[in-house]
CSV table of C-alpha atoms and ligand atoms in Angstrom, one decimal:
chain,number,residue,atom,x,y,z
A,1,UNK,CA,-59.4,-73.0,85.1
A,2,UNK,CA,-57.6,-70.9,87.2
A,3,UNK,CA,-56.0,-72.0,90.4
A,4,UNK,CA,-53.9,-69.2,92.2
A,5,UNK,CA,-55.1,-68.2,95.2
A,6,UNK,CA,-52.5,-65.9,97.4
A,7,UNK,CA,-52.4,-65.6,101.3
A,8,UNK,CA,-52.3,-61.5,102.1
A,9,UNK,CA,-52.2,-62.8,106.1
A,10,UNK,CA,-52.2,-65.6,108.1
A,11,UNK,CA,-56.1,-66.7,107.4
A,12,UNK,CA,-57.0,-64.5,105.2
A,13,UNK,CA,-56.5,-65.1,101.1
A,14,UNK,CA,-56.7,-63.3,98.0
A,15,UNK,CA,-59.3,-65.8,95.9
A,16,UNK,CA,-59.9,-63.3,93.0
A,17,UNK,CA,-60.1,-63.5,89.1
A,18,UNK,CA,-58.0,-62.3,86.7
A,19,UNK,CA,-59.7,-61.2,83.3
A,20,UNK,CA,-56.7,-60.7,80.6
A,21,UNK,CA,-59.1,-60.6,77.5
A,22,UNK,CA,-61.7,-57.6,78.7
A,23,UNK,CA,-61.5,-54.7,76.4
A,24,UNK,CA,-64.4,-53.0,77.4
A,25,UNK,CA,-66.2,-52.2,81.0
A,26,UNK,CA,-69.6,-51.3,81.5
A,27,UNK,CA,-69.8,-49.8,78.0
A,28,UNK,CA,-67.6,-46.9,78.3
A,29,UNK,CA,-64.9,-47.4,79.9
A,30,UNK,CA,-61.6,-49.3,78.0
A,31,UNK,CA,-59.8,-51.7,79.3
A,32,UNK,CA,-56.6,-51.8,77.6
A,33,UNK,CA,-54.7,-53.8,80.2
A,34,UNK,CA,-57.9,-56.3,81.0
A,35,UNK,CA,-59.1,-56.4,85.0
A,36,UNK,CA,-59.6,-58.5,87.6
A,37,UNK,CA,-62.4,-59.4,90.2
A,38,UNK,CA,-60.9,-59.2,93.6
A,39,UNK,CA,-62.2,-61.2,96.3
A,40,UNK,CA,-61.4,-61.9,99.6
A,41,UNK,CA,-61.7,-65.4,102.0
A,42,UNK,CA,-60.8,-64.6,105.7
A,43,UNK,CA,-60.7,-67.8,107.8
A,44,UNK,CA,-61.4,-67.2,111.5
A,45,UNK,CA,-61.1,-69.2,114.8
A,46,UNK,CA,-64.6,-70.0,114.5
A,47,UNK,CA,-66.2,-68.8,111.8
A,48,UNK,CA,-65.5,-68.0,107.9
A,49,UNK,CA,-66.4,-64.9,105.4
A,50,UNK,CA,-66.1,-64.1,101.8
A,51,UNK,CA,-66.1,-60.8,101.2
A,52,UNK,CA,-66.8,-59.6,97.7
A,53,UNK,CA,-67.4,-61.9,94.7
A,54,UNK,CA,-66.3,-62.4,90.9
A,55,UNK,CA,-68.2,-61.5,88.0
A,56,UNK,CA,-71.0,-64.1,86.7
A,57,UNK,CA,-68.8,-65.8,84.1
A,58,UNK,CA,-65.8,-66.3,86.4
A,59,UNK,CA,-68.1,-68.1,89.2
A,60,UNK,CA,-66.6,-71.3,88.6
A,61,UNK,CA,-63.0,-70.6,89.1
A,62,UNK,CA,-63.9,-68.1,91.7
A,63,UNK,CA,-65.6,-70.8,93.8
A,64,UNK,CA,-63.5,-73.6,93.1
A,65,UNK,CA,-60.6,-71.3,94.6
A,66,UNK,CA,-62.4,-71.1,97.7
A,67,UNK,CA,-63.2,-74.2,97.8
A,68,UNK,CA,-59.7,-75.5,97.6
A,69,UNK,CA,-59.0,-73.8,101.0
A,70,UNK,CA,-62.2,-74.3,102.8
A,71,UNK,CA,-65.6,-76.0,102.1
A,72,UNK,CA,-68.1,-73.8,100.6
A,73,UNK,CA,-71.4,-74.9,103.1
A,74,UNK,CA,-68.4,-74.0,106.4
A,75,UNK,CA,-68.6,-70.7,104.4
A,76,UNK,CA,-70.9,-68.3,107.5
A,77,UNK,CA,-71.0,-64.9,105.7
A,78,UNK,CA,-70.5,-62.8,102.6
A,79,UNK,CA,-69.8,-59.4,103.1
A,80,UNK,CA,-70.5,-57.1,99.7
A,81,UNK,CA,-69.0,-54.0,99.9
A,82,UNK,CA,-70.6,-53.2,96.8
A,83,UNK,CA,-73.5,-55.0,94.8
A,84,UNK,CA,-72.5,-53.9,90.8
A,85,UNK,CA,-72.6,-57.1,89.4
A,86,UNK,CA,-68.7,-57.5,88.4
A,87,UNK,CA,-68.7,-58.0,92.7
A,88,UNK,CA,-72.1,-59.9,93.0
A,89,UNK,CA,-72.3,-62.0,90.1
A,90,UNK,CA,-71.0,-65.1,92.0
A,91,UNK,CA,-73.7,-64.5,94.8
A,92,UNK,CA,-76.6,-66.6,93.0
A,93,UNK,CA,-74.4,-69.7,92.9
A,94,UNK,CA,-73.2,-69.3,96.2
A,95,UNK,CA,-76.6,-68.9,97.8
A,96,UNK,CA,-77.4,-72.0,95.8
A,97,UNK,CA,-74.4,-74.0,97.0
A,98,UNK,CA,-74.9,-72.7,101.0
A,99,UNK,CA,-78.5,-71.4,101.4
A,100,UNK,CA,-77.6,-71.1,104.8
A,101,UNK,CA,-75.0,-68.0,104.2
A,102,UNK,CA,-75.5,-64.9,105.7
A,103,UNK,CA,-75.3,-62.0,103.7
A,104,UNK,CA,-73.6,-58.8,105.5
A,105,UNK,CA,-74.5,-55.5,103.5
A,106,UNK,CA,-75.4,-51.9,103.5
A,107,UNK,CA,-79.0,-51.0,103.3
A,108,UNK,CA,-79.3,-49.9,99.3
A,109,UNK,CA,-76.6,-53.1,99.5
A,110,UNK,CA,-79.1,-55.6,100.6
A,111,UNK,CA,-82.0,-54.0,98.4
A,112,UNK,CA,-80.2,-54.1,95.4
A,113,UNK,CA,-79.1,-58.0,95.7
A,114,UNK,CA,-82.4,-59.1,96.4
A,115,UNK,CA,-83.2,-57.8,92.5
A,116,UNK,CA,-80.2,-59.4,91.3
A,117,UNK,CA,-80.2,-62.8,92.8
A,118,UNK,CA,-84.1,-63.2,93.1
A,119,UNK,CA,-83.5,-65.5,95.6
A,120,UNK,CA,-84.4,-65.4,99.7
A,121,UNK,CA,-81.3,-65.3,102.0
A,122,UNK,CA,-79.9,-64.5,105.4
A,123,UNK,CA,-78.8,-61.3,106.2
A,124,UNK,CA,-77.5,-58.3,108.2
A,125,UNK,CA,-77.7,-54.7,107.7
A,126,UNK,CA,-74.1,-53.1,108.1
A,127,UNK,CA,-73.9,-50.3,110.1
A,128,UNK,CA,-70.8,-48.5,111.9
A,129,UNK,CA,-71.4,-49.7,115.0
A,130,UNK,CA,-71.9,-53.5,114.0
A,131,UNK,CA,-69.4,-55.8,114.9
A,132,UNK,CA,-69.4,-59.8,113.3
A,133,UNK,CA,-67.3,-62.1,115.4
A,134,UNK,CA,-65.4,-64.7,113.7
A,135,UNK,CA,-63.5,-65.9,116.7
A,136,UNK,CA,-59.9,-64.6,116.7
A,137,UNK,CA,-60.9,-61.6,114.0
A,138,UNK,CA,-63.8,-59.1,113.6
A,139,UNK,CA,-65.6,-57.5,110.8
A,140,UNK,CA,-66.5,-54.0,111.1
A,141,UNK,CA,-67.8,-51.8,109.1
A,142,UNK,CA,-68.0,-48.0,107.4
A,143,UNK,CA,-70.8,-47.0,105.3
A,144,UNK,CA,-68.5,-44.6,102.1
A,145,UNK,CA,-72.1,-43.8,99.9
A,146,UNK,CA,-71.1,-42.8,96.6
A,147,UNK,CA,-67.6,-44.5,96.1
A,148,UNK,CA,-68.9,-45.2,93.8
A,149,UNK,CA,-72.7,-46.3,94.2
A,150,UNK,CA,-75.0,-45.1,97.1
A,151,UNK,CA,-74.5,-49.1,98.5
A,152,UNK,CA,-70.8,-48.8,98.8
A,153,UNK,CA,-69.0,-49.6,102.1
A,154,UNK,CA,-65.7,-50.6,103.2
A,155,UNK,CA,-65.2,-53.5,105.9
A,156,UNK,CA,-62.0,-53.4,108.2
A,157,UNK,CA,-60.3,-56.1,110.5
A,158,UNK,CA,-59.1,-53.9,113.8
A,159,UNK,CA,-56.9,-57.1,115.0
A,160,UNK,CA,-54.9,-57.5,111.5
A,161,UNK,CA,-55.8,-53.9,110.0
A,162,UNK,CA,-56.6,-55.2,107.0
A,163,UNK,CA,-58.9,-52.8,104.6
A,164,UNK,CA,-61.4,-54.2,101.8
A,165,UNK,CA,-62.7,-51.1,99.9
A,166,UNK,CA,-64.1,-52.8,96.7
A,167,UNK,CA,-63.6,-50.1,93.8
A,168,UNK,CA,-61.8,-47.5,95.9
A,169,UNK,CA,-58.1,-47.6,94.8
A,170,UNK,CA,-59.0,-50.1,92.4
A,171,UNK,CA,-57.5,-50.2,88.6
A,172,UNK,CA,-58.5,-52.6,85.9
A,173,UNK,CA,-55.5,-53.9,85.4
A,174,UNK,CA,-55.2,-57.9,84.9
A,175,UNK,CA,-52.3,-58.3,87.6
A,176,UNK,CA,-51.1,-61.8,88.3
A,177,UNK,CA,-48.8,-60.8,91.1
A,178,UNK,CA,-51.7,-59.6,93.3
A,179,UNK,CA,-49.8,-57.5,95.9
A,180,UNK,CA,-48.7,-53.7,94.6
A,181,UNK,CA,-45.3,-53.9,96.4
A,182,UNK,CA,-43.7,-56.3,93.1
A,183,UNK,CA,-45.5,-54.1,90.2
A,184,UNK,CA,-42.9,-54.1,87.7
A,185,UNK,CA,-44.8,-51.3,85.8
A,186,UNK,CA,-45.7,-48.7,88.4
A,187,UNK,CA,-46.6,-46.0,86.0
A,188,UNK,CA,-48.6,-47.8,83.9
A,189,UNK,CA,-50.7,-49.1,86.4
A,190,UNK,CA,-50.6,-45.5,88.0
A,191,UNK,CA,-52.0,-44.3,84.6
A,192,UNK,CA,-54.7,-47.3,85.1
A,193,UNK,CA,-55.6,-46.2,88.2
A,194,UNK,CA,-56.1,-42.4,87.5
A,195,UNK,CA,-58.4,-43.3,84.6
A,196,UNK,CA,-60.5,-45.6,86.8
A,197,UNK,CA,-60.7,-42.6,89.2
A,198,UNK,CA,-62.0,-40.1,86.4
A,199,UNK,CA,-64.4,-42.8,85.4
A,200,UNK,CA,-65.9,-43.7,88.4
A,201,UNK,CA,-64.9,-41.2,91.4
A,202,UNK,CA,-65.1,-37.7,89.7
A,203,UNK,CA,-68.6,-37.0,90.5
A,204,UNK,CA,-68.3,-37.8,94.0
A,205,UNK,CA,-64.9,-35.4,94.9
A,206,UNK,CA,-66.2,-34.9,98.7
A,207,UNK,CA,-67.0,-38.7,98.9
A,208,UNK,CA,-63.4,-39.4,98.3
A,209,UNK,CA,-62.0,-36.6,100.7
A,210,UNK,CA,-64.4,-38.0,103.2
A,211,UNK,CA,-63.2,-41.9,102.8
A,212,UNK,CA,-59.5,-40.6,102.7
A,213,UNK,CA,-60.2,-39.1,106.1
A,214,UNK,CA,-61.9,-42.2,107.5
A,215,UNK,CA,-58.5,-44.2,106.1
A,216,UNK,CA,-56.1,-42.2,107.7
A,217,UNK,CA,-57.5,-42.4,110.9
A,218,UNK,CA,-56.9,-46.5,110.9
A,219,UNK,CA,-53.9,-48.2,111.0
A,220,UNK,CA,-53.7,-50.0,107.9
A,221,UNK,CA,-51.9,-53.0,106.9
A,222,UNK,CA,-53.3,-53.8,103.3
A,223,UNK,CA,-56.1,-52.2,101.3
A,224,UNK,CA,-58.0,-55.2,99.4
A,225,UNK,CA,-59.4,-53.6,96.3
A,226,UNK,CA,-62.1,-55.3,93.9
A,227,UNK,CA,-59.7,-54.4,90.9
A,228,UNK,CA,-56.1,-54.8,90.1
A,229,UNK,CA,-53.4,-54.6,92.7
A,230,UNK,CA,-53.5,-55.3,96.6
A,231,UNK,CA,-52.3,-52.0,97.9
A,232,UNK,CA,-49.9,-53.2,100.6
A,233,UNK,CA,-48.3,-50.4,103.1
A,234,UNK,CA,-45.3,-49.6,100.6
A,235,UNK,CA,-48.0,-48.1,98.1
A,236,UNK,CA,-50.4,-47.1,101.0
A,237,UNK,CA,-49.2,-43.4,101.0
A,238,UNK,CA,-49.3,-43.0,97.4
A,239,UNK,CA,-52.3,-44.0,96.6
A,240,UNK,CA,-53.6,-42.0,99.4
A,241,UNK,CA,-51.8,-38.9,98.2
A,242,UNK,CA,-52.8,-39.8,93.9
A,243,UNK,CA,-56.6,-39.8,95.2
A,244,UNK,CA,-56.3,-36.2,97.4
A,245,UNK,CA,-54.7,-34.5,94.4
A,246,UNK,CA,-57.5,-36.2,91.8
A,247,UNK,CA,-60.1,-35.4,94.0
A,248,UNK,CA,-59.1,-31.5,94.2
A,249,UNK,CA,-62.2,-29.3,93.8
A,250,UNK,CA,-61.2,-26.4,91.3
A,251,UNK,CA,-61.1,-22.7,93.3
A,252,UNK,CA,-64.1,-20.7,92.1
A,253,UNK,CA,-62.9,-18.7,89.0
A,254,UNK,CA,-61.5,-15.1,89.8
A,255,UNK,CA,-63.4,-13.5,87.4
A,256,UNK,CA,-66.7,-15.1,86.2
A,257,UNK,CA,-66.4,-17.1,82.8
A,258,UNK,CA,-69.2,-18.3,80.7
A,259,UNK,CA,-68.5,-20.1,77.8
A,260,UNK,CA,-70.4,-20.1,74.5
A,261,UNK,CA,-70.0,-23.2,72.1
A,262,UNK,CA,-71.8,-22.7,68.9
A,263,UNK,CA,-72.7,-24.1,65.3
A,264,UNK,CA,-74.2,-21.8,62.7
A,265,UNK,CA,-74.7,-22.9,59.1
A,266,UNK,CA,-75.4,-19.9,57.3
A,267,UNK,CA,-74.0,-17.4,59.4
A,268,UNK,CA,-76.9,-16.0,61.1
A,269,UNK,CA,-76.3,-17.5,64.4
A,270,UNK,CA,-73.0,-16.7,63.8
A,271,UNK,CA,-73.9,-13.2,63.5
A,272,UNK,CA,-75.9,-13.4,66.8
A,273,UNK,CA,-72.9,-13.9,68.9
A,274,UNK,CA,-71.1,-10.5,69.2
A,275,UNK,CA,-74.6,-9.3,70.4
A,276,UNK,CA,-75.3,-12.1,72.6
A,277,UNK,CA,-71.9,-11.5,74.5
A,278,UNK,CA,-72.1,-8.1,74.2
A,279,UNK,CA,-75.5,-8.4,77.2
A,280,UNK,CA,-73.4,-10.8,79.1
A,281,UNK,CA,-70.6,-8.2,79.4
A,282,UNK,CA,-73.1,-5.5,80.2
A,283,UNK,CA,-74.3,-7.8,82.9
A,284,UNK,CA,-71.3,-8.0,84.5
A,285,UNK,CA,-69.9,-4.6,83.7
A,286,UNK,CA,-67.5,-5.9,81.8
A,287,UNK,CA,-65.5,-8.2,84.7
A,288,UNK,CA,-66.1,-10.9,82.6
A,289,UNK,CA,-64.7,-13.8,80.5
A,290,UNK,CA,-66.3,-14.7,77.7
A,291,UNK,CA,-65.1,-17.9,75.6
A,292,UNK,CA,-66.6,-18.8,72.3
A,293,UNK,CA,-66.2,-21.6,70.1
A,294,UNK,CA,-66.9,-22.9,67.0
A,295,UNK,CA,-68.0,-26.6,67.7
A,296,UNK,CA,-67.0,-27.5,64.1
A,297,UNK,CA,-62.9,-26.2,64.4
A,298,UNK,CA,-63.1,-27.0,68.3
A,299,UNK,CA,-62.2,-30.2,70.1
A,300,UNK,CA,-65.2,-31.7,72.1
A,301,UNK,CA,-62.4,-32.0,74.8
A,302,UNK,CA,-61.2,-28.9,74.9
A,303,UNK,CA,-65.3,-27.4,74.7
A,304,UNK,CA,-66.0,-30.0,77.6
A,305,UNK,CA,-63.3,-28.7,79.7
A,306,UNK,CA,-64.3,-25.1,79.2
A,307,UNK,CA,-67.9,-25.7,79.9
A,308,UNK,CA,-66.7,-27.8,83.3
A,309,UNK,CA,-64.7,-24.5,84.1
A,310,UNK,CA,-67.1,-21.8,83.7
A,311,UNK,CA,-69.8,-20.5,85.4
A,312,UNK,CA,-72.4,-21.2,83.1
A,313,UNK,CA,-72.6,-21.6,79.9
A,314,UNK,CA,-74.8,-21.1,76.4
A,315,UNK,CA,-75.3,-23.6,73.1
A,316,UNK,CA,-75.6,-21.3,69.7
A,317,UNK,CA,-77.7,-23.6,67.8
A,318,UNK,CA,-78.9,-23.7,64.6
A,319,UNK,CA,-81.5,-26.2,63.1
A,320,UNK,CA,-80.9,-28.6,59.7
A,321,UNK,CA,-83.8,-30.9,58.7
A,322,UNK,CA,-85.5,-30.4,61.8
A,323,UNK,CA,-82.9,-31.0,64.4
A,324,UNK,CA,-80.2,-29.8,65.9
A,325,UNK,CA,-77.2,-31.0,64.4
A,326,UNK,CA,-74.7,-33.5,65.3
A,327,UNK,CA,-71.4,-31.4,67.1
A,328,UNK,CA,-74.0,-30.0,69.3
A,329,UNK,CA,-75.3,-33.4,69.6
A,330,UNK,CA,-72.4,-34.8,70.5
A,331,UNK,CA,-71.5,-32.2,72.8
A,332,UNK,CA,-75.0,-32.2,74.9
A,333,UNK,CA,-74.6,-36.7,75.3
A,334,UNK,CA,-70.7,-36.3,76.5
A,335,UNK,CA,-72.0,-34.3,79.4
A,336,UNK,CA,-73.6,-36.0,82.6
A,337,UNK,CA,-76.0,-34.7,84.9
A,338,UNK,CA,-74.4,-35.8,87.7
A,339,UNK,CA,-70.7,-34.9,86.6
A,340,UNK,CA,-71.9,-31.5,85.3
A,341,UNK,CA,-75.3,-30.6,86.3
A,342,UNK,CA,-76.4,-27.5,87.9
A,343,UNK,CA,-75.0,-24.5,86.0
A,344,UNK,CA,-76.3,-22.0,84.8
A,345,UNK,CA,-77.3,-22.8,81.0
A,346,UNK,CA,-79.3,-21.5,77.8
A,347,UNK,CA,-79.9,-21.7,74.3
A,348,UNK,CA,-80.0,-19.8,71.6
A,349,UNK,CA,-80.2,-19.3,67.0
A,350,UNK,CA,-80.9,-18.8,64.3
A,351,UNK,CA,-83.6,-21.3,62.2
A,352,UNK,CA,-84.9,-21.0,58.5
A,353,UNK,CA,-88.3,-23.8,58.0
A,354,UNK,CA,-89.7,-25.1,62.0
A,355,UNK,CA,-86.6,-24.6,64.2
A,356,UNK,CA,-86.8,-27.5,66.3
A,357,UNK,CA,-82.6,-27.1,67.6
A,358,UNK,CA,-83.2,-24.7,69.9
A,359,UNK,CA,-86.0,-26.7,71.7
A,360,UNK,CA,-84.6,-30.1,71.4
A,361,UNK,CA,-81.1,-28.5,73.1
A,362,UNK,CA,-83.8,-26.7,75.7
A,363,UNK,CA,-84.6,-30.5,76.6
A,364,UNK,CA,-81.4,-31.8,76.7
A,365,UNK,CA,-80.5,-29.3,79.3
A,366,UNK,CA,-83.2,-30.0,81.3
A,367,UNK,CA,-82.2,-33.9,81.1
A,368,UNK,CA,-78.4,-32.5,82.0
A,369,UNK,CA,-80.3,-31.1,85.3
A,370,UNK,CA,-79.0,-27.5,84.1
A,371,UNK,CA,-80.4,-24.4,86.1
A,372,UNK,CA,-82.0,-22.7,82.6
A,373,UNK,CA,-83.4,-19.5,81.0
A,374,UNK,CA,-85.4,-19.2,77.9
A,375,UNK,CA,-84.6,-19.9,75.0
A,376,UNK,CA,-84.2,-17.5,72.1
A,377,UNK,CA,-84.4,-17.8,68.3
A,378,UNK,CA,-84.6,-15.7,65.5
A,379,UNK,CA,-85.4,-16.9,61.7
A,380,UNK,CA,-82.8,-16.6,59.2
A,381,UNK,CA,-81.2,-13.3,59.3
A,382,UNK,CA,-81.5,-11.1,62.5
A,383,UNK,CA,-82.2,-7.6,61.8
A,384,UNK,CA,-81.0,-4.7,63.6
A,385,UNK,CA,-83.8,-4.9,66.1
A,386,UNK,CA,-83.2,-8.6,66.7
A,387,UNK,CA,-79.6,-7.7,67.2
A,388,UNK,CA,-80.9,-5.6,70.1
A,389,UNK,CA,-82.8,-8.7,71.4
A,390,UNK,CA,-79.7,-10.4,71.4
A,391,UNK,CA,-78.2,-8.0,73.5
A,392,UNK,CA,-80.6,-8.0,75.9
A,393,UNK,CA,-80.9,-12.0,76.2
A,394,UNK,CA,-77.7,-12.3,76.9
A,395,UNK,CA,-77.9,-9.6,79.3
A,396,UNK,CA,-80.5,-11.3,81.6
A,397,UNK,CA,-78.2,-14.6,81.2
A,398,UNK,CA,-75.3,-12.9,82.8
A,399,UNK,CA,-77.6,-11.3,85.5
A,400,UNK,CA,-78.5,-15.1,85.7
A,401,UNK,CA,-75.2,-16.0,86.5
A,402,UNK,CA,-74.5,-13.4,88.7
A,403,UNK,CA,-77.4,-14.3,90.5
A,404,UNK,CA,-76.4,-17.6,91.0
A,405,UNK,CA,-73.0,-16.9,91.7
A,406,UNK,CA,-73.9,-14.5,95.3
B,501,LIG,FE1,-66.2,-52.8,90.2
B,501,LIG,FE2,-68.6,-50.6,90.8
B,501,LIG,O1,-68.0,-52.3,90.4
């Protein structure tokens, strides 16, 4: 069991978990340095709050930590800045052990934990202007949607400055020393931190501009994350100034760029291609980029990133044993709709028997939430008036694009 609990200020303790052995978050994202489940206990003059909880299997050690500085029924609130369950886990315990706990959340906060803990409770709705007294210290509260679930929020003590903003900032990264002002290995947990930023925070680059904004216009003593390291005031700035320059939007491209990441088996949607970009060009009177690749000699990576960067984009597909086959595959599931959707998008090949790659890819952009045109196929071979079409579909993609783009 583990006993550590670590004051941050007078009253107010770190009671988190540390998870050294987790390789793997949420399905996707690695772990190589394990996490932890940060939580918080702040003891006031009158009354007591938790805020945050610990995952489900650390409930134990995560309440017998609290209840080694206070009693968990003299326990008044819990304040969830977030209702994931690696931060509500603990809540169905709790509620069982003090019923009479008030729970203190945002709106999609509070709807969520009632469909995770299935139980009745107490609570408040969080809102900017709500202030919870605990006697010598207040909760307050700002509503930071999208950091990163619509529920998230961040709660702020004006009489210590200290800052709880659940993932924001946060790093898996099983720390035992709890405060960032004695990491040993800065970089490394730097390089922690950035990856937990691209997983979580990329979609939501305004979000984190926003929240910055809010967090520089408090004084702030401490920022009590869900994951890894406290960030005390010596890190404060950094981490402030790591998050601005990862959550830079990318200028608008000078000159349009559409990229065109293809597999052909035979050659014939090979042969398509010149044709294809050919129209866009025409579209755009030549003041255009276009990049093609071959998805079989091509990184994913490198295709991902040029796809992120242009201004729309086409799939050259071709069709084995009635499918579209796996690069292309594997391309179309590493994109996200909310990460990537929204650009201008089409398909395109060649098929020889039923030609179900072109349509299947047609889908998957739709699923991807893609602004698309028609798709266009040929069978086998094209032929010199095919070519033509070719031309002219990729002509009224790029007047797509340019569409979009005024
Ligand atoms: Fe650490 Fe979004 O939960």
């Amino acid at each position: 069991m583990q006993k550590d609990i670590y004051p941050l200020q007078k009253d107010i303790y770190w009671v988190g978990v540390i998870d050294q052995t987790l390789g793997v978050f949420d399905i996707t994202e690695f772990t190589e340095f394990g996490s932890t489940y940060n939580a918080y206990l702040v003891v006031g003059s009158e009354k007591s709050a938790i805020i945050d909880t610990a995952k489900v299997n650390f409930s134990e050690d995560f309440l017998a930590k609290i209840e080694s500085i206070i009693p968990l029924s003299k326990i008044d609130y819990l304040v969830l800045n977030h209702t994931e369950p690696d931060h509500s886990g603990s809540v169905q315990t709790l509620l069982e052990k003090n019923p009479h706990l008030t729970v203190i959340s945002s709106a999609p906060g509070l709807s969520n934990l009632k469909e995770i803990v299935n139980l009745p409770f107490h609570s408040i709705r969080a809102k900017e202007d709500l202030e919870i007294s605990l006697g010598d210290k207040t909760l307050t509260f700002s509503l930071q949607p999208n950091l990163h679930w619509p529920d998230t929020m961040f709660t702020y003590i004006p009489e210590t400055h200290a800052l709880f903003t659940c993932d924001f900032f946060g790093a898996h990264y099983a720390y035992e020393g709890v405060v960032s002002s004695v990491m040993k290995n800065a970089d490394e947990y730097i390089g922690a931190m950035k990856y937990y930023f691209e997983c979580l925070m990329t979609p939501f680059k305004k979000d984190v501009h926003r929240a910055l904004d809010w967090i520089e216009s408090k004084e702030v003593s401490f920022v009590g994350t869900s994951h890894g390291a406290v960030i005390d005031d010596r890190f404060l700035d950094q981490a402030k100034a790591l998050y601005r320059a990862w959550a830079e939007i990318p200028a608008r491209n000078e000159i349009p760029m559409i990229a065109i990441p293809y597999t052909s088996v035979y050659g014939y949607t090979r042969q398509m291609l010149p044709y294809v970009v050919k129209g866009v060009q025409e579209a755009f009177e030549g003041k255009v980029q276009v990049e093609v690749y071959d998805l079989v000699e091509t990184t994913r990576e490198d295709v991902i990133q040029a796809i992120r960067q242009s201004d729309g984009f086409l799939i050259g597909s071709t069709t084995i044993l009635g499918d579209a086959v796996k690069p292309v595959w594997d391309l179309l599931t590493s994109l996200n709709p909310q990460i990537d959707g929204g650009k201008p998008a089409g398909v395109f090949g060649s098929y020889g028997w039923s030609g179900e790659g072109v349509k299947y890819v047609q889908d998957r952009l739709g699923q991807l939430k893609m602004k698309t045109v028609e798709p266009f196929r040929i069978r086998f071979q094209p032929s010199t008036e095919q070519l033509e079409e070719c031309v002219a579909y990729g002509k009224s993609f790029g007047e797509f694009v340019k569409n979009q783009l005024n």
